[in-house]
XYZ file of C-alpha atoms in Angstrom:
121
model
C 22.977 -13.199 -36.793
C 22.433 -10.837 -33.892
C 24.393 -7.616 -33.733
C 24.953 -5.548 -30.625
C 23.578 -2.014 -30.506
C 27.110 -0.611 -30.937
C 27.679 -2.804 -34.007
C 24.320 -1.725 -35.437
C 25.308 1.897 -34.858
C 28.430 1.338 -36.957
C 26.348 -0.291 -39.705
C 23.918 2.642 -39.630
C 26.811 5.122 -39.846
C 28.233 3.226 -42.838
C 24.896 3.418 -44.638
C 24.646 7.135 -43.800
C 27.890 7.654 -45.727
C 26.317 5.919 -48.731
C 23.011 7.787 -48.447
C 24.237 10.958 -50.158
C 23.804 11.268 -53.937
C 27.008 13.246 -54.487
C 29.075 10.637 -52.636
C 27.576 7.913 -54.811
C 28.487 9.979 -57.885
C 32.066 10.259 -56.613
C 32.179 6.500 -56.017
C 30.847 5.807 -59.501
C 33.554 8.039 -60.914
C 36.175 6.003 -59.051
C 34.771 2.697 -60.251
C 36.980 2.795 -63.358
C 40.135 3.462 -61.343
C 42.065 5.912 -59.249
C 41.494 9.635 -59.904
C 42.375 13.016 -58.503
C 39.867 15.686 -57.480
C 40.001 17.453 -60.857
C 39.222 14.246 -62.756
C 36.339 13.461 -60.400
C 34.992 17.004 -60.847
C 35.074 16.617 -64.623
C 33.194 13.306 -64.506
C 30.586 14.297 -61.935
C 30.057 17.986 -62.611
C 30.451 18.657 -58.881
C 32.495 21.581 -57.568
C 35.936 21.243 -56.016
C 34.850 21.952 -52.440
C 31.968 19.488 -52.755
C 34.155 16.702 -54.173
C 36.842 17.283 -51.543
C 34.282 17.208 -48.730
C 32.761 13.939 -49.933
C 36.160 12.330 -50.516
C 37.133 13.204 -46.947
C 33.981 11.543 -45.603
C 34.511 8.472 -47.815
C 38.140 8.224 -46.696
C 37.191 8.547 -43.021
C 34.693 5.712 -43.502
C 37.431 3.570 -45.043
C 35.629 3.309 -48.386
C 38.327 5.112 -50.383
C 42.045 5.528 -49.890
C 44.155 8.545 -50.754
C 47.623 8.386 -52.269
C 49.707 11.526 -52.733
C 51.477 11.647 -56.114
C 53.492 14.811 -56.658
C 51.212 17.810 -56.215
C 48.037 15.716 -56.578
C 46.263 13.224 -54.364
C 44.690 10.220 -56.034
C 41.710 8.423 -54.597
C 40.647 4.853 -55.169
C 38.019 2.510 -53.857
C 39.112 0.248 -51.023
C 35.886 -1.728 -50.798
C 34.670 -2.647 -54.306
C 31.755 -4.603 -52.827
C 30.050 -1.188 -52.614
C 29.025 -1.684 -56.247
C 27.622 -5.147 -55.501
C 25.592 -3.554 -52.729
C 24.349 -0.799 -55.052
C 23.447 -3.372 -57.700
C 21.566 -5.457 -55.130
C 19.590 -2.407 -54.012
C 18.967 -1.388 -57.640
C 17.693 -4.868 -58.487
C 15.357 -4.801 -55.482
C 14.043 -1.347 -56.411
C 13.469 -2.483 -59.994
C 11.521 -5.515 -58.784
C 9.454 -3.327 -56.470
C 8.661 -0.913 -59.306
C 7.597 -3.815 -61.543
C 5.279 -5.086 -58.795
C 3.799 -1.627 -58.302
C 3.330 -1.235 -62.050
C 1.500 -4.553 -62.197
C -0.740 -3.512 -59.304
C -1.551 -0.224 -61.062
C -2.437 -2.088 -64.250
C -4.758 -4.344 -62.277
C -6.415 -1.351 -60.608
C -6.817 0.383 -63.976
C -8.372 -2.752 -65.409
C -10.816 -2.964 -62.491
C -11.693 0.717 -62.887
C -12.322 0.285 -66.611
C -14.471 -2.788 -66.016
C -16.455 -0.912 -63.368
C -17.018 2.045 -65.748
C -18.094 -0.265 -68.569
C -20.522 -2.064 -66.245
C -21.945 1.212 -64.952
C -22.419 2.476 -68.514
C -24.452 -0.565 -69.469
C -26.982 -0.113 -66.677
């Protein structure tokens, strides 16, 4: 699949929205269902201005929706595949860490064998 530069720009912008830790924390808070800013603050430990700013960005990106209810606004995830994407990335990172760990063990083993051989001479 070949994407045009303008389509790739939109993909890059989408990933930029997801590249901020606080926004991911807000999304994780919303995974269990719709919440208002106060509830998100309580779950994430983030301040009101911070949560509101990130919710605005997530809403502009079309990742969350906002629904006024009385004096509160409730937010919910529009695109639940976000969590599949996060899980896919997490699985890949875990695999990469396992590979790196194995490589380090091999290097340590080589170093030990070299030291043992040098000590015998």
